[in-house]
Coordinates of C-alpha atoms in Angstrom, one line a residue:
Chain C
E172 CA -15.6 -10.3 167.4
A173 CA -12.8 -11.4 165.2
G174 CA -13.5 -11.3 161.9
V175 CA -12.1 -13.4 158.7
V176 CA -8.5 -14.0 159.2
Q177 CA -6.0 -14.7 156.0
S178 CA -2.5 -15.0 155.8
P179 CA -0.1 -14.2 154.7
R180 CA -0.8 -11.0 153.6
Y181 CA 1.5 -10.5 151.0
K182 CA 3.8 -13.2 149.1
I183 CA 5.9 -12.7 146.2
I184 CA 7.0 -16.0 144.5
E185 CA 8.8 -16.6 141.1
K186 CA 6.8 -18.9 138.7
K187 CA 6.3 -22.3 139.1
Q188 CA 6.7 -22.2 142.5
P189 CA 3.7 -23.3 144.5
V190 CA 2.5 -21.2 147.5
A191 CA -0.7 -21.7 150.0
F192 CA -2.8 -19.0 151.2
W193 CA -5.4 -19.7 154.7
C194 CA -7.9 -18.4 155.9
N195 CA -9.7 -18.9 159.4
P196 CA -13.6 -18.1 159.0
I197 CA -16.0 -15.9 161.6
S198 CA -16.8 -18.2 164.3
G199 CA -19.9 -20.4 163.4
H200 CA -20.1 -19.5 159.8
N201 CA -20.6 -22.6 157.6
T202 CA -20.1 -21.3 154.1
L203 CA -16.7 -20.5 153.2
Y204 CA -15.8 -18.6 149.8
W205 CA -12.2 -18.2 148.2
Y206 CA -12.4 -15.3 145.3
R207 CA -9.5 -13.9 143.3
Q208 CA -9.7 -10.0 142.6
N209 CA -7.4 -8.8 139.7
L210 CA -6.3 -5.9 139.7
G211 CA -9.3 -3.1 138.7
Q212 CA -11.6 -5.8 138.6
G213 CA -15.1 -7.0 141.1
P214 CA -14.0 -10.1 143.1
E215 CA -15.0 -14.0 141.1
L216 CA -15.3 -17.0 142.9
L217 CA -13.1 -19.5 142.8
I218 CA -14.9 -22.3 145.6
R219 CA -17.6 -22.0 148.1
Y220 CA -17.4 -24.6 151.1
E221 CA -20.6 -25.9 153.4
N222 CA -18.7 -27.3 156.2
E223 CA -16.4 -29.7 154.8
E224 CA -18.1 -29.9 151.4
A225 CA -16.9 -28.2 148.2
V226 CA -20.3 -27.3 146.8
D227 CA -19.6 -25.0 144.0
D228 CA -15.8 -25.4 142.3
S229 CA -16.9 -24.9 139.2
Q230 CA -14.6 -21.5 138.6
L231 CA -11.8 -23.1 140.5
P232 CA -8.6 -23.9 137.8
K233 CA -8.1 -27.5 138.8
D234 CA -5.3 -28.2 136.6
R235 CA -3.3 -26.3 139.5
F236 CA -5.6 -25.3 142.2
S237 CA -6.6 -26.9 145.1
A238 CA -8.4 -26.1 147.9
E239 CA -9.4 -28.0 151.5
R240 CA -11.6 -27.1 154.9
L241 CA -10.5 -30.1 157.1
K242 CA -13.2 -30.0 160.1
G243 CA -15.2 -27.3 158.4
V244 CA -13.6 -24.3 159.8
D245 CA -9.9 -23.6 158.3
S246 CA -9.3 -23.9 154.9
T247 CA -6.3 -23.6 152.8
L248 CA -5.8 -22.6 149.0
K249 CA -3.0 -23.9 147.1
I250 CA -1.4 -22.8 143.7
Q251 CA 1.3 -25.1 142.0
P252 CA 2.6 -24.1 140.3
A253 CA 2.2 -20.6 140.2
E254 CA 2.3 -19.1 136.6
L255 CA 2.2 -15.0 136.2
G256 CA -1.4 -14.4 135.7
D257 CA -1.9 -15.9 138.8
S258 CA -1.0 -12.6 140.1
A259 CA -4.1 -11.2 142.0
V260 CA -5.7 -10.9 145.8
Y261 CA -7.0 -13.9 146.8
L262 CA -10.3 -13.1 149.3
C263 CA -11.7 -15.5 151.7
A264 CA -14.8 -15.0 152.9
S265 CA -17.5 -16.3 155.0
S266 CA -21.1 -16.3 155.8
L267 CA -23.8 -17.6 158.3
E268 CA -27.4 -17.1 156.3
P269 CA -28.3 -16.9 152.6
G270 CA -29.1 -13.8 151.5
E271 CA -27.3 -11.6 154.8
G272 CA -23.6 -11.0 152.7
L273 CA -20.3 -12.4 153.0
F274 CA -17.5 -11.3 155.3
F275 CA -14.3 -10.7 153.7
G276 CA -11.1 -11.0 155.0
S277 CA -8.1 -8.7 154.0
G278 CA -6.6 -10.5 151.5
T279 CA -3.6 -12.2 150.3
Q280 CA -1.7 -9.8 147.5
L281 CA 0.2 -13.0 145.3
S282 CA 2.9 -11.4 142.9
V283 CA 4.4 -14.3 140.9
L284 CA 7.7 -13.0 138.8
Chain E
G886 CA -27.3 -16.1 134.2
N887 CA -26.7 -13.3 136.7
S888 CA -24.3 -10.2 136.7
V889 CA -23.8 -6.7 137.4
T890 CA -23.2 -3.6 135.9
Q891 CA -21.8 -0.6 137.1
M892 CA -21.2 2.5 135.6
E893 CA -17.7 2.9 133.4
G894 CA -14.8 4.9 134.7
P895 CA -13.3 6.5 138.4
V896 CA -15.7 9.2 140.1
T897 CA -13.8 12.3 141.2
L898 CA -15.7 15.0 142.8
S899 CA -15.6 17.7 145.6
E900 CA -16.3 17.2 149.6
E901 CA -20.2 17.5 150.2
A902 CA -21.0 17.0 146.5
F903 CA -23.3 14.6 146.0
L904 CA -22.4 11.4 144.8
T905 CA -24.6 8.8 142.7
I906 CA -23.0 5.7 141.1
N907 CA -25.2 3.6 139.4
C908 CA -25.5 -0.3 138.9
T909 CA -28.1 -2.5 137.1
Y910 CA -28.6 -6.2 137.5
T911 CA -29.6 -9.2 135.5
A912 CA -30.7 -12.1 137.6
T913 CA -33.4 -14.6 137.3
G914 CA -36.0 -14.6 140.5
Y915 CA -35.5 -12.3 142.9
P916 CA -31.8 -11.9 144.3
S917 CA -30.4 -9.9 147.2
L918 CA -28.2 -6.7 146.0
F919 CA -25.4 -5.7 148.1
W920 CA -22.9 -2.6 147.8
Y921 CA -19.1 -3.5 149.4
V922 CA -16.7 -1.0 149.7
Q923 CA -13.0 -1.3 149.8
Y924 CA -10.7 1.0 151.4
P925 CA -7.1 1.4 150.5
G926 CA -4.7 -1.9 151.5
E927 CA -8.5 -3.3 153.1
G928 CA -10.4 -6.5 152.3
L929 CA -14.1 -5.6 151.1
Q930 CA -16.8 -4.2 153.6
L931 CA -20.6 -4.8 153.1
L932 CA -21.7 -1.1 153.1
L933 CA -25.7 -2.2 153.0
K934 CA -27.9 -4.6 151.4
A935 CA -31.5 -5.7 149.9
T936 CA -33.3 -8.3 150.0
K937 CA -36.8 -7.6 147.7
A938 CA -38.3 -5.1 146.0
D939 CA -38.7 -1.4 147.0
D940 CA -36.4 -2.5 150.0
K941 CA -34.0 0.7 150.6
G942 CA -30.6 -0.5 152.1
S943 CA -28.6 2.3 153.9
N944 CA -25.6 2.8 156.0
K945 CA -23.1 5.5 156.7
G946 CA -25.2 8.0 155.1
F947 CA -25.4 6.3 151.9
E948 CA -28.8 4.5 150.5
A949 CA -29.6 2.8 147.9
T950 CA -33.4 1.4 146.6
Y951 CA -34.0 -1.8 145.0
R952 CA -35.8 -1.4 142.1
K953 CA -37.0 -4.5 140.4
E954 CA -39.6 -2.6 137.2
T955 CA -35.4 -1.0 136.1
T956 CA -33.2 -3.9 137.6
S957 CA -31.2 -0.8 139.4
F958 CA -29.4 -0.7 143.0
H959 CA -28.2 2.7 142.5
L960 CA -25.8 3.8 145.2
E961 CA -26.2 7.8 146.9
K962 CA -25.2 10.4 149.5
G963 CA -25.9 13.5 150.1
S964 CA -22.7 14.9 151.3
V965 CA -19.4 13.1 150.4
Q966 CA -16.3 13.5 152.7
V967 CA -12.9 12.6 151.8
S968 CA -12.8 9.4 153.9
D969 CA -15.8 8.3 151.6
S970 CA -12.9 7.8 149.2
A971 CA -12.9 4.1 148.3
V972 CA -13.8 1.4 145.5
Y973 CA -17.2 0.6 145.6
F974 CA -18.5 -3.0 144.4
C975 CA -22.2 -3.5 143.3
A976 CA -23.3 -7.3 143.8
L977 CA -26.3 -9.6 144.0
S978 CA -26.7 -13.2 145.4
P979 CA -29.4 -15.6 144.0
Y980 CA -32.1 -16.2 146.4
G981 CA -31.9 -18.3 148.8
N982 CA -28.1 -18.5 148.4
N983 CA -24.6 -16.2 149.0
R984 CA -23.2 -16.8 145.7
L985 CA -22.1 -13.4 145.0
A986 CA -21.5 -11.9 141.7
F987 CA -19.6 -8.4 141.6
G988 CA -19.6 -5.8 139.3
K989 CA -16.3 -4.2 138.4
G990 CA -16.1 -1.7 140.8
N991 CA -16.1 2.0 140.9
Q992 CA -13.0 4.3 142.3
V993 CA -14.5 7.1 144.0
V994 CA -12.2 9.9 145.0
V995 CA -12.9 12.9 147.1
I996 CA -11.4 15.9 147.4
P997 CA -11.1 18.4 149.9

């Protein structure tokens, strides 16, 4: 069974440029998450989807970040414009049942110069 | 709120040594507890979990017991290998959902 797939693996951009990350969750997993992991820290939740609906986006900086999950499968996370402080690893995860844990993708490492 | 605290600093030890990484939590109700491992250049992988008090999660020689009385979920392995070198994260999710809260992680370096 394929795991959570993310792309790109690495992205280097200049500040004020837009950037987008893509995620394909494990087949059948209705819940999808985007996390941000700063260097030397644990992941922090940005947004959680149940099917197409964003049910928890309280930590998403809505002035520059946006996300969508059309048709309840793939998801895209966008930053526009990017700032230096956005440099981090952006992780996508999916899950099937509450309490069973999350399955993570390999992440996208973003460097904003 | 829900939070997880891991011991400070990296852990360096020799091959075949005993490993302990401390994790304590603060939560309302009865959370599920997890240990995730992140190998260099890879995403997080679920190592083990426990969903109720006194449960013991185990995998790949690692163990952790859900201790409600001390609100702890310490990770242990009796004899580490070089291949166990990674960053280990303790995490919890409140009962009924998967909104994971992570600790800061501990880097483990095993020296041959």
